[in-house]
PDB file of C-alpha atoms in Angstrom:
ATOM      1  CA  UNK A  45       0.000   0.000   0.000  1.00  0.00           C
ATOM      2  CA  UNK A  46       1.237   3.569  -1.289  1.00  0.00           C
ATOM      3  CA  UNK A  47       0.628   6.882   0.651  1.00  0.00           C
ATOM      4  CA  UNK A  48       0.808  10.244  -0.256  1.00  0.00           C
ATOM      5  CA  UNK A  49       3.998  10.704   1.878  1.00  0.00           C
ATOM      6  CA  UNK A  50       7.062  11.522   0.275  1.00  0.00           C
ATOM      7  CA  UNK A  51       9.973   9.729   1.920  1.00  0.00           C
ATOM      8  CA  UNK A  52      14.172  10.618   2.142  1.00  0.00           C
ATOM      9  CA  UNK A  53      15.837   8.750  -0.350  1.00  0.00           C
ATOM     10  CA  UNK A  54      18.226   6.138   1.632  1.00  0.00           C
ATOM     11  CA  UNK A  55      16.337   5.637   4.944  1.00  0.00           C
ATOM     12  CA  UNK A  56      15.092   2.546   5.943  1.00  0.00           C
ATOM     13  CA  UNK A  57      11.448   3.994   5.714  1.00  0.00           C
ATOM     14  CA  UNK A  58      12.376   4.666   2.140  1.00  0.00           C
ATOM     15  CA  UNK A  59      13.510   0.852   1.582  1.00  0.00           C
ATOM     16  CA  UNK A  60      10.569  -0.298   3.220  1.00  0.00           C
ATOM     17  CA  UNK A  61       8.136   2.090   0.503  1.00  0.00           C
ATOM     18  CA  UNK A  62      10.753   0.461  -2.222  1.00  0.00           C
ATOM     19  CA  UNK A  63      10.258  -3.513  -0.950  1.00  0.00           C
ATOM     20  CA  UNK A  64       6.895  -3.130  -0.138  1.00  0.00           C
ATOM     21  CA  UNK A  65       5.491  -1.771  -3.519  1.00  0.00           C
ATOM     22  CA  UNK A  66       7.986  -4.345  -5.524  1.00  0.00           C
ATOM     23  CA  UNK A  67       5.531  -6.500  -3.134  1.00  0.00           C
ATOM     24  CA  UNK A  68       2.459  -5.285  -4.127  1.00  0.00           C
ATOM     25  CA  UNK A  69       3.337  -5.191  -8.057  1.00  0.00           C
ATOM     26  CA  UNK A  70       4.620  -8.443  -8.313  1.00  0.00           C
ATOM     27  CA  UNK A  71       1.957  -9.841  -6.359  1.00  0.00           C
ATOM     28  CA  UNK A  72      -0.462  -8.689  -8.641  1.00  0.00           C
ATOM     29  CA  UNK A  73       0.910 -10.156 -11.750  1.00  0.00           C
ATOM     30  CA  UNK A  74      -0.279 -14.072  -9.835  1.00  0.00           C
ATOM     31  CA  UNK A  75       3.404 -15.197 -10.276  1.00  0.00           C
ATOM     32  CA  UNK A  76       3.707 -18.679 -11.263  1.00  0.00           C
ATOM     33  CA  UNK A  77       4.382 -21.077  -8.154  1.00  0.00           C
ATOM     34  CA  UNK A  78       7.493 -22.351  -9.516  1.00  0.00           C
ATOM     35  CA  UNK A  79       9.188 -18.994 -10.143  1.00  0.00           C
ATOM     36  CA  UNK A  80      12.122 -18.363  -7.242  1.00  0.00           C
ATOM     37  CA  UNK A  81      14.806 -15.975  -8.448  1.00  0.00           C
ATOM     38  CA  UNK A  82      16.438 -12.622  -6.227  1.00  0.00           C
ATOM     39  CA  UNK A  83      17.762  -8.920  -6.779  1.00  0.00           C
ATOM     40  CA  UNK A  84      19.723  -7.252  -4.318  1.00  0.00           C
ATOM     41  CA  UNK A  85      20.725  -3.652  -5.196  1.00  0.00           C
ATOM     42  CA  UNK A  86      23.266  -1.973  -2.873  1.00  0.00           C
ATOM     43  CA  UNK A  87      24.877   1.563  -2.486  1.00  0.00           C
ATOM     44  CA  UNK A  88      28.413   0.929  -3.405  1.00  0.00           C
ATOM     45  CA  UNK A  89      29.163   3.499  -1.911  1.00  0.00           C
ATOM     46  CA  UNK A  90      26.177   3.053   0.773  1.00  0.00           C
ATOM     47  CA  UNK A  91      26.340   3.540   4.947  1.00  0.00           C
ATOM     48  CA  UNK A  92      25.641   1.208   7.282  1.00  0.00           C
ATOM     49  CA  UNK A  93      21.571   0.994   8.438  1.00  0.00           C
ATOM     50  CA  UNK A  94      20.783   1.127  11.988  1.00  0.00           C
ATOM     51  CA  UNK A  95      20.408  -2.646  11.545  1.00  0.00           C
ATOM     52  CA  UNK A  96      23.917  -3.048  10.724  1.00  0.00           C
ATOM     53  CA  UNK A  97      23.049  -4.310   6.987  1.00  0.00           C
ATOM     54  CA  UNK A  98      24.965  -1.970   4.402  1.00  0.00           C
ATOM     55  CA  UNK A  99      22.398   0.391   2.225  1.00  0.00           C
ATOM     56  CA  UNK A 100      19.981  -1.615   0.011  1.00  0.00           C
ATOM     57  CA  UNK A 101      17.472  -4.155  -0.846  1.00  0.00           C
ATOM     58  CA  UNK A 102      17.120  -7.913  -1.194  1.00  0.00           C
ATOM     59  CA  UNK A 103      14.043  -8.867  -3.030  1.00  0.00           C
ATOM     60  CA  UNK A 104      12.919 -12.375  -3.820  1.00  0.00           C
ATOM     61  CA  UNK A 105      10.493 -14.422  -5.360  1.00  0.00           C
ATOM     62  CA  UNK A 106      10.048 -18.161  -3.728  1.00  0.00           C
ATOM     63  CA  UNK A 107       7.904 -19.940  -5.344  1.00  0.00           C
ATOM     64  CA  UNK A 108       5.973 -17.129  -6.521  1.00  0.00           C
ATOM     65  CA  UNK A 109       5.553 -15.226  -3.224  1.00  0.00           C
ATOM     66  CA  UNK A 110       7.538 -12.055  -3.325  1.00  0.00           C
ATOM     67  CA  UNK A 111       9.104 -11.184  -0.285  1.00  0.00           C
ATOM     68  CA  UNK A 112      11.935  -8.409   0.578  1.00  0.00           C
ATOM     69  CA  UNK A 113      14.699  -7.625   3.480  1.00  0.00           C
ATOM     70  CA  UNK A 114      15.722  -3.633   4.138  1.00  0.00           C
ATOM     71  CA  UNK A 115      19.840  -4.092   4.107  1.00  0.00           C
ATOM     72  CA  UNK A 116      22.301  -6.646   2.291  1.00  0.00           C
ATOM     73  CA  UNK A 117      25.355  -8.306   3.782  1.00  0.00           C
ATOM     74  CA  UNK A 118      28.629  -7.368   2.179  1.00  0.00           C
ATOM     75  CA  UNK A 119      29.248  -8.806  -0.883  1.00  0.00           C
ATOM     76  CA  UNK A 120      25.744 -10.507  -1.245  1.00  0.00           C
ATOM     77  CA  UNK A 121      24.546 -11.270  -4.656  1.00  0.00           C
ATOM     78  CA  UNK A 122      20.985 -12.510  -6.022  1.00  0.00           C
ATOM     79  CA  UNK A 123      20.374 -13.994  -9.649  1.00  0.00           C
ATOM     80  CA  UNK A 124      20.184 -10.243 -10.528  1.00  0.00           C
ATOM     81  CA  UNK A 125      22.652  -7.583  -8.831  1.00  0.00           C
ATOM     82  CA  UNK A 126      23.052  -4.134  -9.277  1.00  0.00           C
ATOM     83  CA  UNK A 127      25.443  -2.306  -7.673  1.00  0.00           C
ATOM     84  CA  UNK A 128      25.261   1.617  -7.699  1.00  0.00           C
ATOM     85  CA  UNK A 129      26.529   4.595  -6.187  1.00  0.00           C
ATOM     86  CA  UNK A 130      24.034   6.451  -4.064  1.00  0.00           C
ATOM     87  CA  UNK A 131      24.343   9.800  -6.023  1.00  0.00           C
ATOM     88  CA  UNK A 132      23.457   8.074  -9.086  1.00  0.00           C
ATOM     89  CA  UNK A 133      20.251   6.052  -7.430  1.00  0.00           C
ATOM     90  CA  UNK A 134      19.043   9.110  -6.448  1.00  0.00           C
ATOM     91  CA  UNK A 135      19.218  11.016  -9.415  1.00  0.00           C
ATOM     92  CA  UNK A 136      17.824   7.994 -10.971  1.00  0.00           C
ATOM     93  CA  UNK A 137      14.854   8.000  -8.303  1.00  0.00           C
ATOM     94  CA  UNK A 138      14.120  11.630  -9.505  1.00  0.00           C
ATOM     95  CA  UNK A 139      13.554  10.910 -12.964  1.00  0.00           C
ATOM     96  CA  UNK A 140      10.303   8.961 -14.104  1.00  0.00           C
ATOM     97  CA  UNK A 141      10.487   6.343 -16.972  1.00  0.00           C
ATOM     98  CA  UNK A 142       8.806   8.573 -19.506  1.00  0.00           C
ATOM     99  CA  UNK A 143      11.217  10.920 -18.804  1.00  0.00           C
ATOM    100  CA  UNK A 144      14.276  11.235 -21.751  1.00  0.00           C
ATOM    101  CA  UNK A 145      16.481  11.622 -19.342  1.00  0.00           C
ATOM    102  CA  UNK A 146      16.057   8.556 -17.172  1.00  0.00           C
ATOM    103  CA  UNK A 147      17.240   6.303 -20.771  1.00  0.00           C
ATOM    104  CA  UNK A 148      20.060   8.549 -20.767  1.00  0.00           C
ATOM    105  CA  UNK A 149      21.301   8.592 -17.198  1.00  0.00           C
ATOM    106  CA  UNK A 150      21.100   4.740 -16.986  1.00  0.00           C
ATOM    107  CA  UNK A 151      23.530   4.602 -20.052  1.00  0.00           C
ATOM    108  CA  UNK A 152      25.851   7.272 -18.522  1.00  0.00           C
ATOM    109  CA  UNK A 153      25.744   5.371 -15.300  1.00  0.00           C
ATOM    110  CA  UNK A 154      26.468   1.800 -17.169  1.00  0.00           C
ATOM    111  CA  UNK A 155      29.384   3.469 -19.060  1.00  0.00           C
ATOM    112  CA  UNK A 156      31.038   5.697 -16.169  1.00  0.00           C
ATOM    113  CA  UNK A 157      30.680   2.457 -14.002  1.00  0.00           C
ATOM    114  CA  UNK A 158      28.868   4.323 -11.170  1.00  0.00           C
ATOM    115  CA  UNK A 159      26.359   1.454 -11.782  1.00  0.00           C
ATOM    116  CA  UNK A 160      26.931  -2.404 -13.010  1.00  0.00           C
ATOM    117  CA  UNK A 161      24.311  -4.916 -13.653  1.00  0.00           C
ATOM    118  CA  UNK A 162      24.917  -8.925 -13.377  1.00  0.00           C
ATOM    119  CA  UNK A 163      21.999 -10.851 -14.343  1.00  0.00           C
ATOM    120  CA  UNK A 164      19.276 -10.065 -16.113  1.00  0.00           C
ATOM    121  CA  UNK A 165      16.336  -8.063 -14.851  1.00  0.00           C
ATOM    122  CA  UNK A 166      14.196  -8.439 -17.583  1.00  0.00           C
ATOM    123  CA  UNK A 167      13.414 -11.533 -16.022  1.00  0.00           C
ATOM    124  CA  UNK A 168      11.592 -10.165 -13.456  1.00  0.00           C
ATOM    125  CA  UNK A 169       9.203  -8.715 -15.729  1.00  0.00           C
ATOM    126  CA  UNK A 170       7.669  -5.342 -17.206  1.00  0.00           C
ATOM    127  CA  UNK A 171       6.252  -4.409 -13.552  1.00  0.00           C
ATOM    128  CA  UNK A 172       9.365  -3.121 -12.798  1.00  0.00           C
ATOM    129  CA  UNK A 173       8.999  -0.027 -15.024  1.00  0.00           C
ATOM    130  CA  UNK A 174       5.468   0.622 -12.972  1.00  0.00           C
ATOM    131  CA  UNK A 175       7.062  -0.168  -9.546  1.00  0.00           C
ATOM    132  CA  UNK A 176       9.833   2.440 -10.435  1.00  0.00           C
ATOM    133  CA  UNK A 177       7.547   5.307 -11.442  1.00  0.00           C
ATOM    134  CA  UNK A 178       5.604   4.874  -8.334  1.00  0.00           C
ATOM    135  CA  UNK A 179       8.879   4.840  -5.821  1.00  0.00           C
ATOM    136  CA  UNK A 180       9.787   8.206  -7.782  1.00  0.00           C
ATOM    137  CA  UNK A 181       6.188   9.388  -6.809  1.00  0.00           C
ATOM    138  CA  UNK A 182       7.140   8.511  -2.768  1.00  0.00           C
ATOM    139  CA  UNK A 183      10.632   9.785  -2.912  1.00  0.00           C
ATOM    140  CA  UNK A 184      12.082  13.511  -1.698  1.00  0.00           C
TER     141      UNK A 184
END
């Protein structure tokens, strides 16, 4: 469930808006049973959360039931991993998909290496897009 509240980028409240409406939109989609596959994205750059996890998110899929965790371990990977600087996830939390500029700062990012991709997230599906419009709705 989405509020009107806009949230600070980075916080764990802000992670928790992220995981929970990744949630939400994959739950809708009635995921097949035998789908199980993970994405952790993490601040390369990222400080440690009052938890003492390292800035990010781990999402999952297990057996079609979406599920996330607010933090990642050092060095953990999923099937998909992205790994980013903060200043770049937040300009890229500012922009909406529609937006030119969003195309354009995910190719700067790839080729400066202030963001890397392993895996494929394509295979999570076209939700994503959605999901990401509506975190750049929540986010201040």
């Amino acid at each position: 469930m989405m509020t009107d509240a806009k949230l600070c980028f980075g916080t764990v409240a802000w992670f928790e808006m992220v995981g929970m409406a990744m949630c939400d939109a994959a739950s809708r989609l009635g995921l097949s049973p035998t789908l199980t596959m993970s994405l952790v994205e993490h601040y390369t750059d990222g400080s440690k959360l009052p938890t003492g996890l390292l800035q990010g998110l781990r999402f999952e899929i297990s057996a079609g039931v979406p599920s996330f965790r607010v933090g990642v371990l050092p060095g953990e990977r999923g099937d998909v991993t992205i790994e980013i600087t903060s200043a770049a996830a937040h300009k890229l939390n500012s922009l909406h998909n529609a937006d030119p500029e969003y195309r354009a700062a995910i190719n700067g990012f790839l080729n400066s290496g202030e963001m890397r991709v392993d895996g494929d997230p394509a295979r999570l599906g076209g939700w994503l897009e959605v999901v990401h419009d509506r975190i750049v709705a929540n986010t201040r």
